[in-house]
PDB file of C-alpha atoms in Angstrom:
ATOM      1  CA  MET A1138     -46.380 -38.638 -42.636  1.00 46.00           C
ATOM      2  CA  ALA A1139     -43.064 -37.158 -43.700  1.00 48.00           C
ATOM      3  CA  ARG A1140     -39.960 -38.472 -42.006  1.00 52.00           C
ATOM      4  CA  PRO A1141     -38.420 -35.819 -39.702  1.00 53.00           C
ATOM      5  CA  THR A1142     -35.290 -34.148 -41.043  1.00 57.00           C
ATOM      6  CA  LYS A1143     -32.160 -35.624 -39.535  1.00 62.00           C
ATOM      7  CA  GLU A1144     -29.772 -33.042 -38.096  1.00 74.00           C
ATOM      8  CA  GLY A1145     -26.816 -34.887 -36.606  1.00 81.00           C
ATOM      9  CA  LEU A1146     -24.275 -37.404 -37.889  1.00 85.00           C
ATOM     10  CA  GLU A1147     -24.103 -41.109 -37.166  1.00 82.00           C
ATOM     11  CA  TYR A1148     -20.322 -41.065 -37.243  1.00 79.00           C
ATOM     12  CA  PHE A1149     -17.540 -38.511 -37.637  1.00 79.00           C
ATOM     13  CA  PRO A1150     -13.877 -38.478 -38.775  1.00 75.00           C
ATOM     14  CA  LEU A1151     -11.170 -38.614 -36.120  1.00 79.00           C
ATOM     15  CA  ASP A1152      -7.527 -37.980 -37.000  1.00 79.00           C
ATOM     16  CA  THR A1153      -5.091 -40.576 -35.705  1.00 79.00           C
ATOM     17  CA  ASP A1154      -2.893 -37.837 -34.247  1.00 80.00           C
ATOM     18  CA  ILE A1155      -5.674 -35.750 -32.730  1.00 82.00           C
ATOM     19  CA  ASP A1156      -3.970 -35.864 -29.324  1.00 74.00           C
ATOM     20  CA  GLN A1157      -1.113 -33.887 -30.923  1.00 80.00           C
ATOM     21  CA  ASP A1158      -3.409 -31.118 -32.196  1.00 81.00           C
ATOM     22  CA  GLU A1159      -2.029 -27.801 -30.948  1.00 84.00           C
ATOM     23  CA  LYS A1160      -5.512 -26.813 -29.773  1.00 86.00           C
ATOM     24  CA  ILE A1161      -5.833 -29.711 -27.344  1.00 86.00           C
ATOM     25  CA  ILE A1162      -2.299 -30.919 -26.670  1.00 88.00           C
ATOM     26  CA  VAL A1163      -2.017 -28.662 -23.595  1.00 88.00           C
ATOM     27  CA  VAL A1164      -5.421 -29.867 -22.388  1.00 89.00           C
ATOM     28  CA  VAL A1165      -4.311 -33.490 -22.703  1.00 90.00           C
ATOM     29  CA  ALA A1166      -1.007 -32.706 -21.011  1.00 91.00           C
ATOM     30  CA  LYS A1167      -2.843 -31.041 -18.127  1.00 92.00           C
ATOM     31  CA  PHE A1168      -5.696 -33.525 -17.611  1.00 92.00           C
ATOM     32  CA  GLY A1169      -4.253 -36.705 -19.108  1.00 92.00           C
ATOM     33  CA  MET A1170      -6.307 -39.392 -20.808  1.00 92.00           C
ATOM     34  CA  GLN A1171      -9.177 -38.604 -18.463  1.00 94.00           C
ATOM     35  CA  GLY A1172      -9.427 -35.146 -20.011  1.00 92.00           C
ATOM     36  CA  PHE A1173      -8.882 -36.560 -23.510  1.00 92.00           C
ATOM     37  CA  GLY A1174     -11.843 -38.870 -22.968  1.00 93.00           C
ATOM     38  CA  VAL A1175     -14.018 -35.891 -22.043  1.00 94.00           C
ATOM     39  CA  ILE A1176     -12.991 -34.115 -25.274  1.00 94.00           C
ATOM     40  CA  ILE A1177     -13.916 -37.131 -27.415  1.00 93.00           C
ATOM     41  CA  ARG A1178     -17.305 -37.421 -25.701  1.00 94.00           C
ATOM     42  CA  LEU A1179     -17.937 -33.706 -26.282  1.00 95.00           C
ATOM     43  CA  MET A1180     -17.146 -34.221 -29.970  1.00 93.00           C
ATOM     44  CA  MET A1181     -19.629 -37.090 -30.050  1.00 93.00           C
ATOM     45  CA  GLU A1182     -22.328 -34.846 -28.590  1.00 93.00           C
ATOM     46  CA  ILE A1183     -21.528 -32.033 -31.041  1.00 92.00           C
ATOM     47  CA  TYR A1184     -21.703 -34.233 -34.135  1.00 90.00           C
ATOM     48  CA  LYS A1185     -24.735 -36.108 -32.832  1.00 91.00           C
ATOM     49  CA  ASN A1186     -26.444 -32.735 -32.642  1.00 89.00           C
ATOM     50  CA  GLY A1187     -24.914 -31.532 -35.917  1.00 88.00           C
ATOM     51  CA  TYR A1188     -22.201 -28.923 -35.418  1.00 90.00           C
ATOM     52  CA  PHE A1189     -22.752 -27.471 -31.934  1.00 93.00           C
ATOM     53  CA  TYR A1190     -23.608 -28.492 -28.378  1.00 94.00           C
ATOM     54  CA  SER A1191     -25.613 -26.236 -26.066  1.00 94.00           C
ATOM     55  CA  TRP A1192     -23.565 -25.889 -22.885  1.00 94.00           C
ATOM     56  CA  SER A1193     -26.185 -24.784 -20.390  1.00 92.00           C
ATOM     57  CA  GLU A1194     -26.053 -25.663 -16.707  1.00 92.00           C
ATOM     58  CA  LYS A1195     -28.542 -28.458 -17.328  1.00 93.00           C
ATOM     59  CA  GLU A1196     -26.438 -29.928 -20.148  1.00 93.00           C
ATOM     60  CA  GLN A1197     -23.320 -29.712 -18.019  1.00 94.00           C
ATOM     61  CA  TYR A1198     -24.872 -31.918 -15.334  1.00 93.00           C
ATOM     62  CA  ILE A1199     -26.330 -34.339 -17.867  1.00 94.00           C
ATOM     63  CA  PHE A1200     -23.016 -34.655 -19.671  1.00 94.00           C
ATOM     64  CA  SER A1201     -21.123 -35.118 -16.399  1.00 93.00           C
ATOM     65  CA  MET A1202     -23.473 -37.934 -15.506  1.00 94.00           C
ATOM     66  CA  LYS A1203     -22.858 -39.593 -18.897  1.00 92.00           C
ATOM     67  CA  VAL A1204     -19.073 -39.521 -18.580  1.00 92.00           C
ATOM     68  CA  LYS A1205     -19.141 -40.220 -14.827  1.00 93.00           C
ATOM     69  CA  GLU A1206     -16.987 -37.197 -14.021  1.00 93.00           C
ATOM     70  CA  SER A1207     -17.660 -34.255 -11.737  1.00 94.00           C
ATOM     71  CA  VAL A1208     -19.150 -31.093 -13.229  1.00 93.00           C
ATOM     72  CA  GLU A1209     -16.170 -29.159 -11.924  1.00 95.00           C
ATOM     73  CA  PHE A1210     -13.688 -31.409 -13.753  1.00 95.00           C
ATOM     74  CA  VAL A1211     -15.663 -31.326 -16.996  1.00 95.00           C
ATOM     75  CA  ASN A1212     -15.900 -27.538 -16.898  1.00 95.00           C
ATOM     76  CA  GLU A1213     -12.170 -27.257 -16.275  1.00 95.00           C
ATOM     77  CA  VAL A1214     -11.563 -29.288 -19.439  1.00 95.00           C
ATOM     78  CA  VAL A1215     -14.050 -27.159 -21.421  1.00 95.00           C
ATOM     79  CA  ASP A1216     -12.484 -23.938 -20.151  1.00 94.00           C
ATOM     80  CA  GLU A1217      -9.052 -25.081 -21.344  1.00 93.00           C
ATOM     81  CA  CYS A1218     -10.511 -26.064 -24.731  1.00 94.00           C
ATOM     82  CA  LEU A1219     -12.021 -22.593 -25.044  1.00 94.00           C
ATOM     83  CA  LYS A1220      -8.769 -20.988 -23.971  1.00 92.00           C
ATOM     84  CA  TRP A1221      -6.744 -22.791 -26.649  1.00 92.00           C
ATOM     85  CA  GLY A1222      -9.295 -22.386 -29.434  1.00 92.00           C
ATOM     86  CA  PHE A1223     -10.633 -25.933 -29.730  1.00 93.00           C
ATOM     87  CA  PHE A1224     -14.061 -24.395 -29.120  1.00 94.00           C
ATOM     88  CA  HIS A1225     -14.901 -20.867 -30.257  1.00 93.00           C
ATOM     89  CA  GLN A1226     -14.750 -18.521 -27.262  1.00 92.00           C
ATOM     90  CA  SER A1227     -17.006 -15.778 -28.669  1.00 91.00           C
ATOM     91  CA  LYS A1228     -19.786 -18.139 -29.743  1.00 91.00           C
ATOM     92  CA  TYR A1229     -19.775 -19.708 -26.302  1.00 92.00           C
ATOM     93  CA  GLU A1230     -19.990 -16.327 -24.594  1.00 91.00           C
ATOM     94  CA  GLN A1231     -22.660 -14.997 -26.960  1.00 90.00           C
ATOM     95  CA  CYS A1232     -24.781 -18.099 -27.551  1.00 91.00           C
ATOM     96  CA  GLY A1233     -23.797 -20.608 -24.868  1.00 93.00           C
ATOM     97  CA  VAL A1234     -22.771 -23.266 -27.396  1.00 94.00           C
ATOM     98  CA  LEU A1235     -19.642 -25.302 -28.010  1.00 95.00           C
ATOM     99  CA  THR A1236     -18.732 -25.134 -31.703  1.00 94.00           C
ATOM    100  CA  SER A1237     -15.914 -24.131 -34.061  1.00 92.00           C
ATOM    101  CA  LYS A1238     -15.300 -23.495 -37.721  1.00 90.00           C
ATOM    102  CA  GLY A1239     -13.794 -26.973 -38.031  1.00 88.00           C
ATOM    103  CA  PHE A1240     -16.885 -28.665 -36.582  1.00 90.00           C
ATOM    104  CA  GLN A1241     -19.144 -26.697 -38.918  1.00 89.00           C
ATOM    105  CA  LYS A1242     -17.071 -27.386 -42.016  1.00 88.00           C
ATOM    106  CA  ARG A1243     -16.822 -31.130 -41.370  1.00 87.00           C
ATOM    107  CA  TYR A1244     -20.534 -31.318 -40.631  1.00 85.00           C
ATOM    108  CA  LEU A1245     -21.473 -29.584 -43.893  1.00 84.00           C
ATOM    109  CA  LEU A1246     -19.187 -31.812 -45.933  1.00 83.00           C
ATOM    110  CA  ALA A1247     -20.425 -34.981 -44.223  1.00 81.00           C
ATOM    111  CA  ALA A1248     -24.075 -34.010 -44.739  1.00 77.00           C
ATOM    112  CA  ASN A1249     -23.700 -32.758 -48.308  1.00 75.00           C
ATOM    113  CA  ARG A1250     -26.257 -35.203 -49.715  1.00 71.00           C
ATOM    114  CA  ARG A1251     -29.034 -33.889 -47.546  1.00 72.00           C
ATOM    115  CA  LYS A1252     -31.372 -31.140 -48.616  1.00 67.00           C
ATOM    116  CA  SER A1253     -31.428 -27.717 -46.950  1.00 69.00           C
ATOM    117  CA  VAL A1254     -28.475 -28.351 -44.672  1.00 74.00           C
ATOM    118  CA  HIS A1255     -27.250 -25.112 -43.162  1.00 77.00           C
ATOM    119  CA  VAL A1256     -25.562 -23.437 -40.228  1.00 83.00           C
ATOM    120  CA  LYS A1257     -27.651 -21.057 -38.166  1.00 85.00           C
ATOM    121  CA  PRO A1258     -26.534 -17.472 -38.746  1.00 86.00           C
ATOM    122  CA  GLU A1259     -26.005 -16.806 -35.049  1.00 88.00           C
ATOM    123  CA  TYR A1260     -23.608 -19.778 -34.829  1.00 88.00           C
ATOM    124  CA  ASN A1261     -22.018 -19.407 -38.252  1.00 89.00           C
ATOM    125  CA  LEU A1262     -18.221 -19.256 -38.489  1.00 88.00           C
ATOM    126  CA  MET A1263     -17.825 -20.237 -42.149  1.00 77.00           C
ATOM    127  CA  GLU A1264     -16.161 -17.881 -44.619  1.00 62.00           C
ATOM    128  CA  GLU A1265     -18.812 -18.629 -47.227  1.00 43.00           C
ATOM    129  CA  VAL A1266     -21.536 -16.830 -45.281  1.00 38.00           C
ATOM    130  CA  SER A1267     -23.478 -14.298 -47.331  1.00 37.00           C
ATOM    131  CA  ASP A1268     -22.800 -10.610 -46.700  1.00 38.00           C
ATOM    132  CA  ASN A1269     -26.444  -9.776 -47.364  1.00 38.00           C
ATOM    133  CA  ASN A1270     -28.025  -9.125 -43.955  1.00 38.00           C
ATOM    134  CA  ASN A1271     -31.640  -8.734 -45.054  1.00 38.00           C
ATOM    135  CA  GLU A1272     -33.684  -8.763 -41.860  1.00 36.00           C
ATOM    136  CA  ASP A1273     -36.788  -9.862 -43.778  1.00 38.00           C
ATOM    137  CA  ASN A1274     -35.138 -13.083 -44.883  1.00 37.00           C
ATOM    138  CA  ALA A1275     -32.913 -14.806 -42.343  1.00 34.00           C
ATOM    139  CA  ASP A1276     -32.108 -17.500 -44.903  1.00 38.00           C
ATOM    140  CA  ASN A1277     -29.819 -15.002 -46.630  1.00 40.00           C
ATOM    141  CA  ASN A1278     -27.308 -15.642 -43.852  1.00 40.00           C
ATOM    142  CA  LEU A1279     -27.491 -19.447 -43.948  1.00 43.00           C
ATOM    143  CA  VAL A1280     -24.551 -21.419 -45.274  1.00 45.00           C
ATOM    144  CA  ASN A1281     -25.793 -23.946 -47.793  1.00 48.00           C
ATOM    145  CA  VAL A1282     -23.885 -27.204 -48.026  1.00 45.00           C
ATOM    146  CA  ASP A1283     -24.152 -27.073 -51.833  1.00 48.00           C
ATOM    147  CA  GLU A1284     -21.981 -23.932 -51.829  1.00 49.00           C
ATOM    148  CA  VAL A1285     -19.325 -25.634 -49.742  1.00 48.00           C
ATOM    149  CA  SER A1286     -19.350 -28.893 -51.704  1.00 48.00           C
ATOM    150  CA  ALA A1287     -19.244 -27.000 -55.004  1.00 50.00           C
ATOM    151  CA  LYS A1288     -16.135 -25.093 -53.966  1.00 51.00           C
ATOM    152  CA  THR A1289     -14.331 -28.105 -52.562  1.00 53.00           C
ATOM    153  CA  PRO A1290     -13.916 -30.013 -55.879  1.00 55.00           C
ATOM    154  CA  GLN A1291     -12.665 -26.814 -57.513  1.00 55.00           C
ATOM    155  CA  LYS A1292     -10.065 -26.433 -54.798  1.00 53.00           C
ATOM    156  CA  LYS A1293      -9.090 -30.084 -55.213  1.00 52.00           C
ATOM    157  CA  ARG A1294      -8.707 -29.638 -58.960  1.00 56.00           C
ATOM    158  CA  LYS A1295      -6.381 -26.671 -58.413  1.00 55.00           C
ATOM    159  CA  GLU A1296      -4.337 -28.652 -55.895  1.00 57.00           C
ATOM    160  CA  SER A1297      -4.201 -31.626 -58.291  1.00 56.00           C
ATOM    161  CA  LYS A1298      -3.037 -29.398 -61.158  1.00 57.00           C
ATOM    162  CA  ARG A1299      -0.396 -27.826 -58.930  1.00 59.00           C
ATOM    163  CA  ASN A1300       0.823 -31.243 -57.744  1.00 66.00           C
ATOM    164  CA  ASN A1301       1.005 -32.461 -61.343  1.00 82.00           C
ATOM    165  CA  ILE A1302       3.395 -29.713 -62.402  1.00 89.00           C
ATOM    166  CA  TYR A1303       5.644 -30.540 -59.443  1.00 90.00           C
ATOM    167  CA  VAL A1304       5.759 -34.187 -60.518  1.00 91.00           C
ATOM    168  CA  GLU A1305       6.202 -33.508 -64.233  1.00 91.00           C
ATOM    169  CA  VAL A1306       8.890 -30.829 -63.919  1.00 93.00           C
ATOM    170  CA  ILE A1307      11.011 -32.648 -61.331  1.00 93.00           C
ATOM    171  CA  SER A1308      10.594 -36.004 -63.096  1.00 92.00           C
ATOM    172  CA  TYR A1309      11.777 -34.485 -66.368  1.00 93.00           C
ATOM    173  CA  LEU A1310      14.777 -32.908 -64.645  1.00 94.00           C
ATOM    174  CA  ASN A1311      15.681 -36.244 -63.032  1.00 93.00           C
ATOM    175  CA  GLN A1312      15.298 -38.017 -66.359  1.00 93.00           C
ATOM    176  CA  LYS A1313      17.593 -35.577 -68.162  1.00 92.00           C
ATOM    177  CA  THR A1314      20.253 -35.424 -65.437  1.00 92.00           C
ATOM    178  CA  GLY A1315      20.103 -38.887 -63.884  1.00 92.00           C
ATOM    179  CA  LYS A1316      19.502 -37.325 -60.481  1.00 92.00           C
ATOM    180  CA  ASN A1317      16.811 -37.981 -57.895  1.00 93.00           C
ATOM    181  CA  TYR A1318      15.251 -34.713 -56.744  1.00 92.00           C
ATOM    182  CA  SER A1319      11.930 -34.969 -54.908  1.00 92.00           C
ATOM    183  CA  HIS A1320       8.754 -33.336 -56.216  1.00 88.00           C
ATOM    184  CA  LYS A1321       7.504 -33.368 -52.607  1.00 89.00           C
ATOM    185  CA  SER A1322      10.308 -31.107 -51.413  1.00 89.00           C
ATOM    186  CA  ALA A1323       8.858 -27.875 -50.013  1.00 89.00           C
ATOM    187  CA  ALA A1324      11.859 -25.940 -51.355  1.00 91.00           C
ATOM    188  CA  ASN A1325      11.376 -27.308 -54.884  1.00 90.00           C
ATOM    189  CA  GLN A1326       7.640 -26.636 -54.790  1.00 91.00           C
ATOM    190  CA  LYS A1327       8.255 -23.076 -53.614  1.00 91.00           C
ATOM    191  CA  LEU A1328      10.578 -22.415 -56.547  1.00 93.00           C
ATOM    192  CA  ILE A1329       8.082 -23.810 -59.058  1.00 93.00           C
ATOM    193  CA  ASN A1330       5.201 -21.894 -57.482  1.00 91.00           C
ATOM    194  CA  GLY A1331       7.216 -18.696 -57.683  1.00 90.00           C
ATOM    195  CA  ARG A1332       7.783 -19.012 -61.408  1.00 93.00           C
ATOM    196  CA  VAL A1333       4.187 -20.112 -62.082  1.00 91.00           C
ATOM    197  CA  SER A1334       2.940 -17.039 -60.204  1.00 90.00           C
ATOM    198  CA  GLU A1335       4.992 -14.972 -62.675  1.00 89.00           C
ATOM    199  CA  GLY A1336       3.107 -16.530 -65.579  1.00 91.00           C
ATOM    200  CA  ARG A1337       5.597 -19.212 -66.514  1.00 90.00           C
ATOM    201  CA  THR A1338       4.275 -22.479 -67.938  1.00 92.00           C
ATOM    202  CA  PHE A1339       5.269 -26.127 -67.873  1.00 91.00           C
ATOM    203  CA  GLU A1340       6.833 -25.663 -71.332  1.00 92.00           C
ATOM    204  CA  ASP A1341       9.054 -22.885 -69.935  1.00 93.00           C
ATOM    205  CA  PHE A1342      10.436 -25.230 -67.280  1.00 94.00           C
ATOM    206  CA  ILE A1343      11.139 -27.885 -69.914  1.00 94.00           C
ATOM    207  CA  ARG A1344      12.894 -25.310 -72.105  1.00 94.00           C
ATOM    208  CA  VAL A1345      15.170 -24.200 -69.265  1.00 94.00           C
ATOM    209  CA  ILE A1346      16.028 -27.807 -68.404  1.00 94.00           C
ATOM    210  CA  ASP A1347      16.793 -28.641 -72.050  1.00 93.00           C
ATOM    211  CA  ILE A1348      18.938 -25.548 -72.597  1.00 93.00           C
ATOM    212  CA  LYS A1349      21.050 -25.915 -69.474  1.00 92.00           C
ATOM    213  CA  CYS A1350      21.423 -29.675 -69.859  1.00 93.00           C
ATOM    214  CA  GLU A1351      22.718 -29.122 -73.382  1.00 91.00           C
ATOM    215  CA  GLN A1352      25.241 -26.597 -72.056  1.00 91.00           C
ATOM    216  CA  TRP A1353      26.305 -28.247 -68.806  1.00 91.00           C
ATOM    217  CA  ILE A1354      25.585 -31.976 -68.827  1.00 91.00           C
ATOM    218  CA  ASP A1355      29.072 -32.920 -70.115  1.00 90.00           C
ATOM    219  CA  ASN A1356      30.884 -30.464 -67.846  1.00 89.00           C
ATOM    220  CA  PRO A1357      31.593 -32.130 -64.468  1.00 87.00           C
ATOM    221  CA  LYS A1358      31.812 -28.777 -62.699  1.00 84.00           C
ATOM    222  CA  MET A1359      28.754 -27.151 -64.250  1.00 88.00           C
ATOM    223  CA  SER A1360      26.591 -30.278 -64.164  1.00 89.00           C
ATOM    224  CA  GLU A1361      26.433 -29.853 -60.395  1.00 90.00           C
ATOM    225  CA  TYR A1362      24.243 -26.804 -61.026  1.00 90.00           C
ATOM    226  CA  LEU A1363      21.612 -28.804 -62.901  1.00 94.00           C
ATOM    227  CA  ARG A1364      19.396 -28.567 -59.850  1.00 94.00           C
ATOM    228  CA  PRO A1365      16.100 -26.827 -58.983  1.00 94.00           C
ATOM    229  CA  ALA A1366      17.808 -24.291 -56.708  1.00 92.00           C
ATOM    230  CA  THR A1367      19.824 -22.969 -59.660  1.00 92.00           C
ATOM    231  CA  LEU A1368      17.577 -23.584 -62.649  1.00 95.00           C
ATOM    232  CA  PHE A1369      14.315 -22.315 -61.141  1.00 94.00           C
ATOM    233  CA  ALA A1370      15.645 -19.447 -59.031  1.00 92.00           C
ATOM    234  CA  GLN A1371      14.038 -16.121 -59.911  1.00 90.00           C
ATOM    235  CA  LYS A1372      17.364 -14.424 -60.674  1.00 88.00           C
ATOM    236  CA  ASN A1373      18.296 -17.172 -63.167  1.00 90.00           C
ATOM    237  CA  PHE A1374      15.077 -18.423 -64.717  1.00 93.00           C
ATOM    238  CA  GLU A1375      14.278 -15.276 -66.719  1.00 91.00           C
ATOM    239  CA  ASN A1376      17.693 -15.361 -68.381  1.00 91.00           C
ATOM    240  CA  TYR A1377      17.775 -19.099 -68.946  1.00 91.00           C
ATOM    241  CA  VAL A1378      14.351 -19.314 -70.568  1.00 91.00           C
ATOM    242  CA  ASN A1379      15.340 -16.654 -73.117  1.00 92.00           C
ATOM    243  CA  GLU A1380      18.515 -18.400 -74.205  1.00 89.00           C
ATOM    244  CA  LYS A1381      18.453 -20.313 -77.463  1.00 82.00           C
ATOM    245  CA  LEU A1382      19.021 -23.990 -77.998  1.00 77.00           C
ATOM    246  CA  LYS A1383      21.889 -24.767 -80.301  1.00 70.00           C
ATOM    247  CA  PRO A1384      20.670 -25.785 -83.757  1.00 65.00           C
ATOM    248  CA  ILE A1385      20.977 -29.472 -84.420  1.00 54.00           C
ATOM    249  CA  SER A1386      24.228 -29.858 -86.335  1.00 51.00           C
ATOM    250  CA  GLN A1387      24.092 -31.727 -89.625  1.00 48.00           C
ATOM    251  CA  LYS A1388      26.026 -34.928 -89.739  1.00 50.00           C
ATOM    252  CA  GLN A1389      29.311 -34.429 -91.585  1.00 51.00           C
ATOM    253  CA  SER A1390      29.277 -36.308 -94.866  1.00 53.00           C
ATOM    254  CA  ASP A1391      31.812 -38.965 -95.566  1.00 58.00           C
ATOM    255  CA  PRO A1392      34.096 -37.968 -98.525  1.00 56.00           C
ATOM    256  CA  ARG A1393      33.502 -41.417 -99.970  1.00 64.00           C
ATOM    257  CA  ASP A1394      29.829 -40.588-100.338  1.00 68.00           C
ATOM    258  CA  TYR A1395      30.770 -37.916-102.900  1.00 61.00           C
ATOM    259  CA  GLU A1396      32.772 -40.381-104.950  1.00 67.00           C
ATOM    260  CA  ILE A1397      30.012 -42.980-104.828  1.00 74.00           C
ATOM    261  CA  ALA A1398      27.427 -40.445-105.972  1.00 74.00           C
ATOM    262  CA  LEU A1399      29.707 -39.137-108.746  1.00 65.00           C
ATOM    263  CA  ASN A1400      30.412 -42.611-110.094  1.00 74.00           C
ATOM    264  CA  LYS A1401      26.709 -43.412-110.038  1.00 79.00           C
ATOM    265  CA  TRP A1402      26.031 -40.167-111.966  1.00 71.00           C
ATOM    266  CA  ILE A1403      28.577 -41.075-114.658  1.00 73.00           C
ATOM    267  CA  ALA A1404      27.342 -44.676-114.872  1.00 78.00           C
ATOM    268  CA  ASN A1405      23.888 -43.343-115.652  1.00 81.00           C
ATOM    269  CA  GLY A1406      25.290 -41.269-118.545  1.00 77.00           C
ATOM    270  CA  GLY A1407      25.692 -38.003-116.740  1.00 74.00           C
ATOM    271  CA  ASP A1408      28.306 -35.409-117.634  1.00 67.00           C
ATOM    272  CA  PRO A1409      30.913 -35.142-114.826  1.00 63.00           C
ATOM    273  CA  ASP A1410      31.106 -31.380-115.324  1.00 60.00           C
ATOM    274  CA  GLU A1411      27.364 -31.048-114.647  1.00 63.00           C
ATOM    275  CA  PHE A1412      27.366 -33.144-111.461  1.00 57.00           C
ATOM    276  CA  ASP A1413      25.914 -31.323-108.444  1.00 60.00           C
ATOM    277  CA  TYR A1414      26.309 -33.287-105.216  1.00 53.00           C
ATOM    278  CA  GLY A1415      23.928 -30.997-103.374  1.00 53.00           C
ATOM    279  CA  LYS A1416      20.899 -32.009-105.455  1.00 50.00           C
TER     280      LYS A1416
END
């Protein structure tokens, strides 16, 4: 006999600062830790069931009995959670369930190794839902966990690539200037993002840093402007990146080198009038 398909989760993630979440902070402020405890127990019921909890009159009494609180108090907490968006108001009014996009997303990611894991179309709040509303095949509107898990690594790769350019560009600038700018700075990241969105590459940032360091590094006044706010600003970057690096100057020869070479030429039987130092 086949083992029945498991729907819910055995455990779920809980942020350490969940009591500061803007969707429940007012609820906690209004009902205290007693109300916070009710919220956590509701989350347990939701994840134990999967991604939603049917909030019928029967379930309200059963839940109240479990948490040893009055039905009236529990419903006051739920009403506040609906009001502030912790639970989705429309889905509760239409379907009588407590759910949210966050619950659904975390459930799908947690259950991504299971087969045929989906969100019912009538409860679905995920952006990945299919637009094909074929009435003959309700599965067209199911959200498959494979679709979500496949998109998540791609998103992570993009974020990783973006974070890398922050680190590499700012680190190179610090190395060239001896300064200590942060690649985590929102202002610095915004500047880099702006230039990347215009098609600029990592090599362009390095070129700008090299050019301006060559021009300004030995000038106490101008070296102050070797900073992201100046170098990567839109109004400056386009001009800076199109400037040219100075050609590497050839080391001036020592006059004595000419004499040494001439004497060596003569010693080897060469005619002084035919000596060419450039050869």
